[in-house]
């Protein structure tokens, strides 16, 4: 997807007589699509690794707060640039989980929440908290007060290469290739968990990851989706 705009921009730059404004626009077009291409390559690599390692989870006993704090640390600069406050609950339980997959899932969820913050709101917040353990499961929740997801597109968000916000929504400058939530879904399934989303346009979204407390047990899909 990003290659066609890059090729077009390069052909434009070869034309004589481009004024400074046209040059700046074309270089920006190349830059944005190169960023998308790098992001897509990175995420495809992570998907491939997830597929390869699905039968070899790396289980560790760890505090969910520790994992979420590390995910937030990686995105602190991005959050600061958009005026988003990242809040990590200190009261989340410890679990035996695949730490690498859980961290990757949280990084992608936090990144999406930051990208789709609502610039019209004075306070932009993304928080991670947990509920449980109860009935052998624990819910990890990533909640924001961003722009939300259109109701008619909620069922599409975990499909690979799907983006539910397009340029008509005034968000064309937000880079992405529609792989982040697919990675989250793959990570959660590999941990025998489930994920659901609650969202309202203009009010924000909450992604709920339900994970089994005991390694090897499985969360019923229809209980979480």
Coordinates of C-alpha atoms in Angstrom, one line a residue:
X1 CA 0.0 0.0 0.0
X2 CA 2.7 2.6 0.8
X3 CA 4.8 1.8 -2.3
X4 CA 2.4 3.4 -4.8
X5 CA 2.5 6.9 -3.2
X6 CA 6.3 6.7 -2.9
X7 CA 6.7 5.8 -6.5
X8 CA 4.4 8.6 -7.6
X9 CA 6.2 11.1 -5.4
X10 CA 9.6 10.1 -6.7
X11 CA 8.3 10.6 -10.3
X12 CA 7.0 14.1 -9.3
X13 CA 10.4 15.0 -7.8
X14 CA 12.1 14.3 -11.1
X15 CA 10.0 16.8 -12.9
X16 CA 11.6 20.2 -13.5
X17 CA 10.0 23.4 -12.3
X18 CA 8.6 22.2 -9.0
X19 CA 8.2 25.2 -6.6
X20 CA 9.2 25.0 -3.0
X21 CA 5.7 24.3 -1.7
X22 CA 5.3 21.4 -4.2
X23 CA 8.7 20.0 -3.2
X24 CA 7.9 20.2 0.5
X25 CA 4.5 18.5 0.0
X26 CA 6.0 15.7 -2.1
X27 CA 8.9 15.1 0.4
X28 CA 6.4 14.9 3.2
X29 CA 4.4 12.4 1.2
X30 CA 7.5 10.2 0.8
X31 CA 8.3 10.5 4.5
X32 CA 4.9 9.5 5.7
X33 CA 4.6 6.5 3.5
X34 CA 8.2 5.3 4.3
X35 CA 7.1 5.5 8.0
X36 CA 4.1 3.4 7.1
X37 CA 6.2 0.9 5.2
X38 CA 8.7 0.5 8.1
X39 CA 5.8 0.1 10.5
X40 CA 4.2 -2.6 8.3
X41 CA 7.4 -4.5 7.9
X42 CA 8.0 -4.5 11.7
X43 CA 4.5 -5.7 12.4
X44 CA 4.6 -8.4 9.7
X45 CA 7.9 -9.6 11.3
X46 CA 6.2 -9.8 14.7
X47 CA 3.2 -11.7 13.2
X48 CA 5.6 -14.2 11.6
X49 CA 7.4 -14.7 15.0
X50 CA 4.1 -15.2 16.8
X51 CA 3.1 -17.8 14.2
X52 CA 6.4 -19.6 14.7
X53 CA 6.4 -19.5 18.5
X54 CA 2.7 -20.3 19.1
X55 CA 3.7 -23.7 20.5
X56 CA 6.6 -22.4 22.6
X57 CA 5.3 -19.8 25.0
X58 CA 7.7 -18.1 27.4
X59 CA 5.8 -18.2 30.7
X60 CA 6.8 -16.1 33.7
X61 CA 5.3 -15.0 37.0
X62 CA 5.1 -11.3 36.7
X63 CA 3.0 -8.3 37.9
X64 CA 0.7 -7.0 35.2
X65 CA 1.6 -3.5 36.5
X66 CA 5.2 -4.2 35.6
X67 CA 4.4 -5.3 32.1
X68 CA 2.0 -2.4 31.5
X69 CA 4.5 0.1 32.9
X70 CA 7.2 -1.1 30.5
X71 CA 4.8 -0.9 27.5
X72 CA 3.9 2.7 28.5
X73 CA 7.6 3.6 28.9
X74 CA 8.2 2.7 25.2
X75 CA 5.4 5.0 24.2
X76 CA 6.0 7.9 26.6
X77 CA 7.5 10.2 23.9
X78 CA 4.6 9.6 21.5
X79 CA 2.1 10.3 24.3
X80 CA 3.8 13.5 25.4
X81 CA 3.8 14.7 21.7
X82 CA 0.0 14.3 21.6
X83 CA -0.7 15.6 25.1
X84 CA -1.9 12.2 26.3
X85 CA -1.6 11.1 29.9
X86 CA -0.8 7.4 30.4
X87 CA -2.1 6.0 33.7
X88 CA -1.1 2.6 34.9
X89 CA -2.9 1.1 37.9
X90 CA -0.7 0.0 40.7
X91 CA -3.2 -2.5 41.9
X92 CA -3.1 -5.1 39.1
X93 CA -2.4 -8.7 40.1
X94 CA 0.5 -11.0 39.3
X95 CA 0.0 -13.8 36.9
X96 CA 1.9 -16.5 35.1
X97 CA 1.8 -15.3 31.5
X98 CA 3.7 -15.1 28.3
X99 CA 5.3 -11.8 29.1
X100 CA 6.5 -11.1 25.5
X101 CA 3.1 -11.5 24.0
X102 CA 1.3 -9.6 26.7
X103 CA 3.7 -6.7 26.4
X104 CA 3.4 -6.7 22.6
X105 CA -0.4 -6.6 22.9
X106 CA -0.3 -3.7 25.4
X107 CA 2.1 -1.7 23.3
X108 CA -0.2 -2.0 20.3
X109 CA -3.3 -1.1 22.3
X110 CA -1.6 1.8 23.9
X111 CA -0.2 3.0 20.6
X112 CA -3.6 2.9 19.0
X113 CA -5.2 4.7 21.9
X114 CA -2.6 7.5 21.7
X115 CA -2.9 7.9 18.0
X116 CA -6.7 8.2 18.1
X117 CA -6.9 10.6 21.0
X118 CA -9.4 13.4 20.7
X119 CA -7.5 16.6 20.1
X120 CA -10.6 18.7 21.0
X121 CA -10.6 17.5 24.6
X122 CA -8.6 19.4 27.2
X123 CA -7.7 16.1 29.0
X124 CA -6.6 13.1 26.9
X125 CA -6.2 10.0 29.0
X126 CA -5.3 6.4 28.4
X127 CA -5.3 4.0 31.3
X128 CA -4.5 0.4 32.0
X129 CA -6.3 -1.4 34.9
X130 CA -7.4 -4.9 35.8
X131 CA -10.4 -6.7 37.2
X132 CA -10.2 -10.0 39.0
X133 CA -9.0 -12.7 39.3
X134 CA -12.5 -14.2 39.3
X135 CA -13.8 -17.5 38.0
X136 CA -10.3 -18.5 36.9
X137 CA -9.7 -15.4 34.7
X138 CA -8.4 -11.9 34.9
X139 CA -9.5 -8.9 32.8
X140 CA -6.8 -6.4 31.7
X141 CA -8.5 -3.2 30.4
X142 CA -7.0 -0.5 28.2
X143 CA -9.4 2.5 28.2
X144 CA -9.2 5.9 26.6
X145 CA -11.4 9.0 26.1
X146 CA -10.5 9.3 22.4
X147 CA -12.6 9.6 19.2
X148 CA -14.1 6.1 19.5
X149 CA -14.9 3.5 16.8
X150 CA -17.9 3.7 14.5
X151 CA -20.6 1.2 15.6
X152 CA -20.8 -0.3 12.2
X153 CA -17.1 -1.1 12.1
X154 CA -16.4 -2.6 15.5
X155 CA -16.6 -6.1 14.2
X156 CA -13.9 -5.3 11.6
X157 CA -11.2 -3.9 13.8
X158 CA -9.2 -7.2 14.4
X159 CA -8.9 -8.1 10.7
X160 CA -5.5 -7.7 9.2
X161 CA -4.9 -4.6 7.0
X162 CA -8.2 -3.1 8.2
X163 CA -8.4 0.6 9.3
X164 CA -11.8 1.8 10.3
X165 CA -11.0 5.5 10.2
X166 CA -10.2 6.9 6.8
X167 CA -9.3 10.3 5.4
X168 CA -12.9 11.3 5.2
X169 CA -12.9 11.3 9.0
X170 CA -10.2 14.0 9.0
X171 CA -7.6 11.5 10.2
X172 CA -5.6 11.0 7.0
X173 CA -2.4 12.1 8.6
X174 CA -2.4 9.2 11.2
X175 CA -0.1 6.6 9.9
X176 CA -0.9 2.9 10.1
X177 CA -1.5 -0.2 8.0
X178 CA -4.2 -2.0 10.0
X179 CA -2.0 -4.7 11.6
X180 CA -1.8 -3.5 15.3
X181 CA -5.1 -4.9 16.5
X182 CA -4.6 -8.1 14.5
X183 CA -1.4 -8.6 16.4
X184 CA -3.2 -8.0 19.7
X185 CA -5.8 -10.6 18.7
X186 CA -3.1 -13.1 17.8
X187 CA -1.2 -12.5 21.0
X188 CA -4.3 -13.0 23.2
X189 CA -5.4 -16.1 21.4
X190 CA -1.9 -17.6 21.7
X191 CA -2.3 -17.1 25.5
X192 CA -5.6 -19.0 25.4
X193 CA -7.5 -15.7 26.1
X194 CA -10.1 -13.6 24.5
X195 CA -10.7 -9.9 23.7
X196 CA -13.6 -7.7 23.3
X197 CA -14.1 -3.9 22.7
X198 CA -16.6 -1.4 24.1
X199 CA -16.7 1.9 22.2
X200 CA -18.8 4.9 21.6
X201 CA -17.9 7.6 19.0
X202 CA -16.7 10.7 20.6
X203 CA -16.5 9.1 24.1
X204 CA -13.7 6.6 23.7
X205 CA -13.0 2.9 23.7
X206 CA -12.2 0.1 26.2
X207 CA -10.3 -3.0 25.1
X208 CA -10.8 -5.9 27.6
X209 CA -8.3 -8.7 27.5
X210 CA -9.5 -11.8 29.4
X211 CA -6.7 -14.2 30.3
X212 CA -6.8 -17.5 32.2
X213 CA -5.1 -17.4 35.6
X214 CA -3.7 -20.8 35.1
X215 CA -1.3 -21.5 32.2
X216 CA -2.8 -24.2 29.9
X217 CA -6.4 -23.4 30.7
X218 CA -8.5 -21.7 28.1
X219 CA -11.0 -18.8 28.2
X220 CA -14.3 -19.6 26.4
X221 CA -14.4 -17.5 23.3
X222 CA -18.1 -16.7 23.5
X223 CA -17.6 -15.4 27.0
X224 CA -15.3 -12.6 25.8
X225 CA -16.3 -11.7 22.2

